[in-house]
Tab-separated table of C-alpha atoms in Angstrom:
chain	number	residue	atom	x	y	z
A	1	UNK	CA	-5.232	45.014	-121.663
A	2	UNK	CA	-2.051	44.154	-119.783
A	3	UNK	CA	-2.303	40.905	-117.876
A	4	UNK	CA	1.197	41.284	-116.427
A	5	UNK	CA	2.839	44.413	-115.048
A	6	UNK	CA	6.466	44.456	-113.989
A	7	UNK	CA	8.312	47.169	-112.117
A	8	UNK	CA	10.684	48.780	-112.432
A	9	UNK	CA	11.289	48.636	-116.193
A	10	UNK	CA	14.945	49.526	-115.749
A	11	UNK	CA	17.169	49.231	-112.716
A	12	UNK	CA	20.794	50.163	-112.105
A	13	UNK	CA	22.488	48.996	-108.930
A	14	UNK	CA	25.932	49.008	-107.384
A	15	UNK	CA	27.564	45.662	-106.850
A	16	UNK	CA	26.513	44.211	-103.512
A	17	UNK	CA	23.121	45.924	-103.355
A	18	UNK	CA	19.872	44.089	-102.599
A	19	UNK	CA	17.571	44.076	-105.645
A	20	UNK	CA	13.798	43.666	-105.805
A	21	UNK	CA	11.763	43.240	-108.981
A	22	UNK	CA	7.978	43.204	-108.735
A	23	UNK	CA	5.317	41.489	-110.816
A	24	UNK	CA	1.547	41.962	-110.644
A	25	UNK	CA	-0.816	39.892	-112.743
A	26	UNK	CA	-4.543	39.737	-113.345
A	27	UNK	CA	-5.084	36.146	-114.510
A	28	UNK	CA	-5.748	33.036	-112.449
A	29	UNK	CA	-2.604	30.934	-112.399
A	30	UNK	CA	-1.408	27.407	-111.801
A	31	UNK	CA	2.173	28.662	-111.448
A	32	UNK	CA	4.332	31.710	-111.981
A	33	UNK	CA	7.723	31.615	-113.685
A	34	UNK	CA	10.680	33.941	-113.453
A	35	UNK	CA	12.938	33.956	-116.506
A	36	UNK	CA	16.360	35.474	-117.146
A	37	UNK	CA	17.653	36.746	-120.471
A	38	UNK	CA	21.246	37.945	-120.868
A	39	UNK	CA	21.976	40.526	-123.599
A	40	UNK	CA	21.926	38.828	-126.986
A	41	UNK	CA	21.299	35.533	-125.246
A	42	UNK	CA	18.698	32.916	-124.770
A	43	UNK	CA	16.046	32.725	-122.064
A	44	UNK	CA	16.410	30.467	-119.058
A	45	UNK	CA	13.949	29.553	-116.364
A	46	UNK	CA	14.997	30.652	-112.868
A	47	UNK	CA	11.970	29.719	-110.799
A	48	UNK	CA	8.568	28.128	-111.078
A	49	UNK	CA	6.391	28.673	-108.024
A	50	UNK	CA	2.766	28.331	-107.070
A	51	UNK	CA	2.936	29.434	-103.430
A	52	UNK	CA	5.265	30.809	-100.790
A	53	UNK	CA	8.919	31.253	-101.471
A	54	UNK	CA	11.809	29.592	-103.296
A	55	UNK	CA	15.541	30.214	-103.024
A	56	UNK	CA	18.410	29.357	-105.392
A	57	UNK	CA	21.721	30.727	-104.218
A	58	UNK	CA	21.435	34.522	-104.050
A	59	UNK	CA	18.046	34.566	-105.775
A	60	UNK	CA	14.756	34.437	-103.894
A	61	UNK	CA	11.272	34.396	-105.429
A	62	UNK	CA	8.079	34.953	-103.483
A	63	UNK	CA	4.440	34.869	-104.472
A	64	UNK	CA	1.195	36.021	-102.861
A	65	UNK	CA	-1.623	34.266	-104.700
A	66	UNK	CA	-4.399	36.254	-103.027
A	67	UNK	CA	-2.824	39.580	-103.988
A	68	UNK	CA	-1.690	38.289	-107.429
A	69	UNK	CA	1.793	39.550	-106.831
A	70	UNK	CA	5.271	38.073	-107.033
A	71	UNK	CA	8.717	39.439	-106.287
A	72	UNK	CA	12.204	38.409	-107.334
A	73	UNK	CA	15.000	39.378	-104.957
A	74	UNK	CA	18.720	39.263	-105.599
A	75	UNK	CA	20.957	39.483	-102.567
A	76	UNK	CA	24.549	40.767	-102.851
A	77	UNK	CA	24.111	41.641	-106.531
A	78	UNK	CA	26.993	41.040	-108.922
A	79	UNK	CA	27.743	42.350	-112.437
A	80	UNK	CA	27.002	38.895	-113.848
A	81	UNK	CA	23.402	39.368	-112.647
A	82	UNK	CA	23.007	42.065	-115.332
A	83	UNK	CA	20.193	40.750	-117.521
A	84	UNK	CA	16.519	41.151	-118.291
A	85	UNK	CA	14.222	39.410	-115.823
A	86	UNK	CA	10.802	38.353	-117.086
A	87	UNK	CA	7.751	37.401	-115.061
A	88	UNK	CA	5.515	34.779	-116.706
A	89	UNK	CA	2.204	33.728	-115.135
A	90	UNK	CA	1.068	30.285	-116.287
A	91	UNK	CA	-2.692	29.691	-116.345
A	92	UNK	CA	-2.242	26.013	-117.149
A	93	UNK	CA	-3.430	26.674	-120.704
A	94	UNK	CA	-1.301	29.649	-121.589
A	95	UNK	CA	1.774	31.588	-120.546
A	96	UNK	CA	1.631	35.357	-120.232
A	97	UNK	CA	4.801	37.431	-120.233
A	98	UNK	CA	5.765	40.748	-118.709
A	99	UNK	CA	7.864	43.156	-120.765
A	100	UNK	CA	10.793	42.507	-118.467
A	101	UNK	CA	13.004	44.421	-116.044
A	102	UNK	CA	16.417	45.350	-117.378
A	103	UNK	CA	18.969	45.135	-114.558
A	104	UNK	CA	22.478	46.573	-114.764
A	105	UNK	CA	24.843	45.949	-111.862
A	106	UNK	CA	27.844	48.263	-111.791
A	107	UNK	CA	31.110	47.032	-110.258
B	1	UNK	CA	21.234	16.509	-123.482
B	2	UNK	CA	20.638	19.133	-126.189
B	3	UNK	CA	17.335	20.566	-124.847
B	4	UNK	CA	15.700	22.859	-127.411
B	5	UNK	CA	17.693	23.413	-130.603
B	6	UNK	CA	16.761	26.315	-132.831
B	7	UNK	CA	18.246	27.127	-136.215
B	8	UNK	CA	19.361	29.358	-137.806
B	9	UNK	CA	20.744	31.867	-135.294
B	10	UNK	CA	20.588	34.775	-137.742
B	11	UNK	CA	18.764	35.275	-141.030
B	12	UNK	CA	18.272	38.131	-143.454
B	13	UNK	CA	15.436	37.922	-145.948
B	14	UNK	CA	14.118	40.152	-148.669
B	15	UNK	CA	10.439	41.059	-148.685
B	16	UNK	CA	8.412	38.274	-150.253
B	17	UNK	CA	10.926	35.496	-149.629
B	18	UNK	CA	9.938	32.419	-147.649
B	19	UNK	CA	11.867	30.469	-145.058
B	20	UNK	CA	11.502	27.928	-142.285
B	21	UNK	CA	12.799	28.317	-138.746
B	22	UNK	CA	13.626	24.938	-137.281
B	23	UNK	CA	12.951	23.849	-133.700
B	24	UNK	CA	13.699	20.457	-132.191
B	25	UNK	CA	13.581	19.183	-128.611
B	26	UNK	CA	14.807	15.922	-127.128
B	27	UNK	CA	12.931	16.018	-123.800
B	28	UNK	CA	9.747	14.320	-125.032
B	29	UNK	CA	7.753	17.483	-124.311
B	30	UNK	CA	4.199	17.505	-125.613
B	31	UNK	CA	3.888	21.308	-125.625
B	32	UNK	CA	5.888	23.322	-128.149
B	33	UNK	CA	5.452	26.976	-129.023
B	34	UNK	CA	6.821	29.849	-131.048
B	35	UNK	CA	7.161	33.418	-129.738
B	36	UNK	CA	8.385	36.643	-131.181
B	37	UNK	CA	10.148	39.244	-129.067
B	38	UNK	CA	10.079	42.886	-130.096
B	39	UNK	CA	11.598	45.885	-128.253
B	40	UNK	CA	9.339	47.174	-125.463
B	41	UNK	CA	6.941	44.263	-125.755
B	42	UNK	CA	6.718	40.972	-123.925
B	43	UNK	CA	7.062	37.660	-125.667
B	44	UNK	CA	4.058	37.150	-127.931
B	45	UNK	CA	2.749	33.721	-128.824
B	46	UNK	CA	2.591	32.958	-132.543
B	47	UNK	CA	1.519	29.290	-132.680
B	48	UNK	CA	1.607	26.371	-130.310
B	49	UNK	CA	1.110	22.622	-130.254
B	50	UNK	CA	0.123	20.197	-127.488
B	51	UNK	CA	1.148	17.090	-129.389
B	52	UNK	CA	1.940	15.579	-132.779
B	53	UNK	CA	-0.748	16.444	-135.309
B	54	UNK	CA	-2.222	19.226	-133.158
B	55	UNK	CA	-1.511	22.925	-133.662
B	56	UNK	CA	-3.310	26.106	-132.706
B	57	UNK	CA	-2.970	29.829	-133.190
B	58	UNK	CA	-1.621	32.197	-130.605
B	59	UNK	CA	-1.855	35.948	-130.281
B	60	UNK	CA	-0.051	36.922	-133.524
B	61	UNK	CA	-0.407	34.056	-136.050
B	62	UNK	CA	-0.853	36.011	-139.303
B	63	UNK	CA	1.905	35.409	-141.857
B	64	UNK	CA	3.164	32.264	-140.117
B	65	UNK	CA	2.482	28.575	-140.597
B	66	UNK	CA	3.366	25.584	-138.406
B	67	UNK	CA	3.087	21.822	-138.446
B	68	UNK	CA	3.818	19.108	-135.887
B	69	UNK	CA	4.423	15.786	-137.573
B	70	UNK	CA	6.590	14.415	-134.748
B	71	UNK	CA	6.867	15.058	-131.014
B	72	UNK	CA	10.416	16.379	-131.480
B	73	UNK	CA	10.036	18.945	-134.274
B	74	UNK	CA	7.975	22.116	-134.622
B	75	UNK	CA	9.056	24.220	-137.628
B	76	UNK	CA	7.781	27.759	-138.202
B	77	UNK	CA	7.266	28.851	-141.802
B	78	UNK	CA	7.178	32.393	-143.105
B	79	UNK	CA	5.365	32.151	-146.418
B	80	UNK	CA	6.040	35.656	-147.743
B	81	UNK	CA	8.276	37.676	-145.441
B	82	UNK	CA	7.377	41.271	-144.586
B	83	UNK	CA	9.448	43.949	-142.795
B	84	UNK	CA	6.940	43.749	-139.895
B	85	UNK	CA	8.229	40.236	-139.256
B	86	UNK	CA	11.666	41.546	-138.348
B	87	UNK	CA	12.040	40.254	-134.816
B	88	UNK	CA	13.751	37.757	-132.557
B	89	UNK	CA	11.984	34.397	-132.568
B	90	UNK	CA	12.062	31.868	-129.749
B	91	UNK	CA	10.892	28.297	-129.682
B	92	UNK	CA	9.954	26.829	-126.300
B	93	UNK	CA	8.715	23.505	-124.982
B	94	UNK	CA	7.362	21.968	-121.788
B	95	UNK	CA	5.310	19.079	-120.465
B	96	UNK	CA	1.514	19.256	-120.605
B	97	UNK	CA	-0.795	18.452	-117.724
B	98	UNK	CA	1.567	19.356	-114.930
B	99	UNK	CA	3.251	22.571	-113.926
B	100	UNK	CA	6.486	22.515	-115.833
B	101	UNK	CA	9.151	25.111	-116.697
B	102	UNK	CA	9.363	26.364	-120.260
B	103	UNK	CA	12.613	25.412	-121.990
B	104	UNK	CA	13.676	27.943	-124.611
B	105	UNK	CA	15.844	27.691	-127.683
B	106	UNK	CA	18.604	30.260	-128.180
B	107	UNK	CA	16.559	32.390	-130.554
B	108	UNK	CA	16.677	33.414	-134.204
B	109	UNK	CA	17.281	37.028	-135.121
B	110	UNK	CA	15.406	37.662	-138.360
B	111	UNK	CA	15.711	40.809	-140.456
B	112	UNK	CA	13.422	41.401	-143.420
B	113	UNK	CA	14.507	44.162	-145.788
């Protein structure tokens, strides 16, 4: 049983394009996290949200609790955005993790 | 502020050998956890702890042991390494009782031959 589904699995974009990564989950959550992992690198937390929308620079995360869906948007994508993006619903007792979306931004 | 420190970064073991992966955090987080990351799969929880003296099993605990004698440290022990334990291991920590981001270590790439 897959509690978290991310789409797409892989994404290639030209520099400057608008990117959307989707996450659907089946568990009840207290928060949802978006994580970023660069190739061969560690994992960093980008966003933690429990409702609405958050924005950090060119990154925007939205969540619809009723529909159990979250999206991560990247505006004006740049090659340094190339990474794996992981959706992680947090039930308050446990974190679940999607398999990640691998993003490559071509100059 | 060091955050979560994980050592070693790389390790090669022969089948049957034992080793300990170290994890330390300096943020006074109650919650600490170990995950393994394999190609095509999400992070899978091995063991976790919500405070000193308290540990519990996650999704894939077999072949691994943990202890939590202090708030800061949460070592992961492989008692008798198997090729199926070849993976990238991450330690992570956060606060308990409030919504809090997970802070990850830089990972350990383990190969068992």
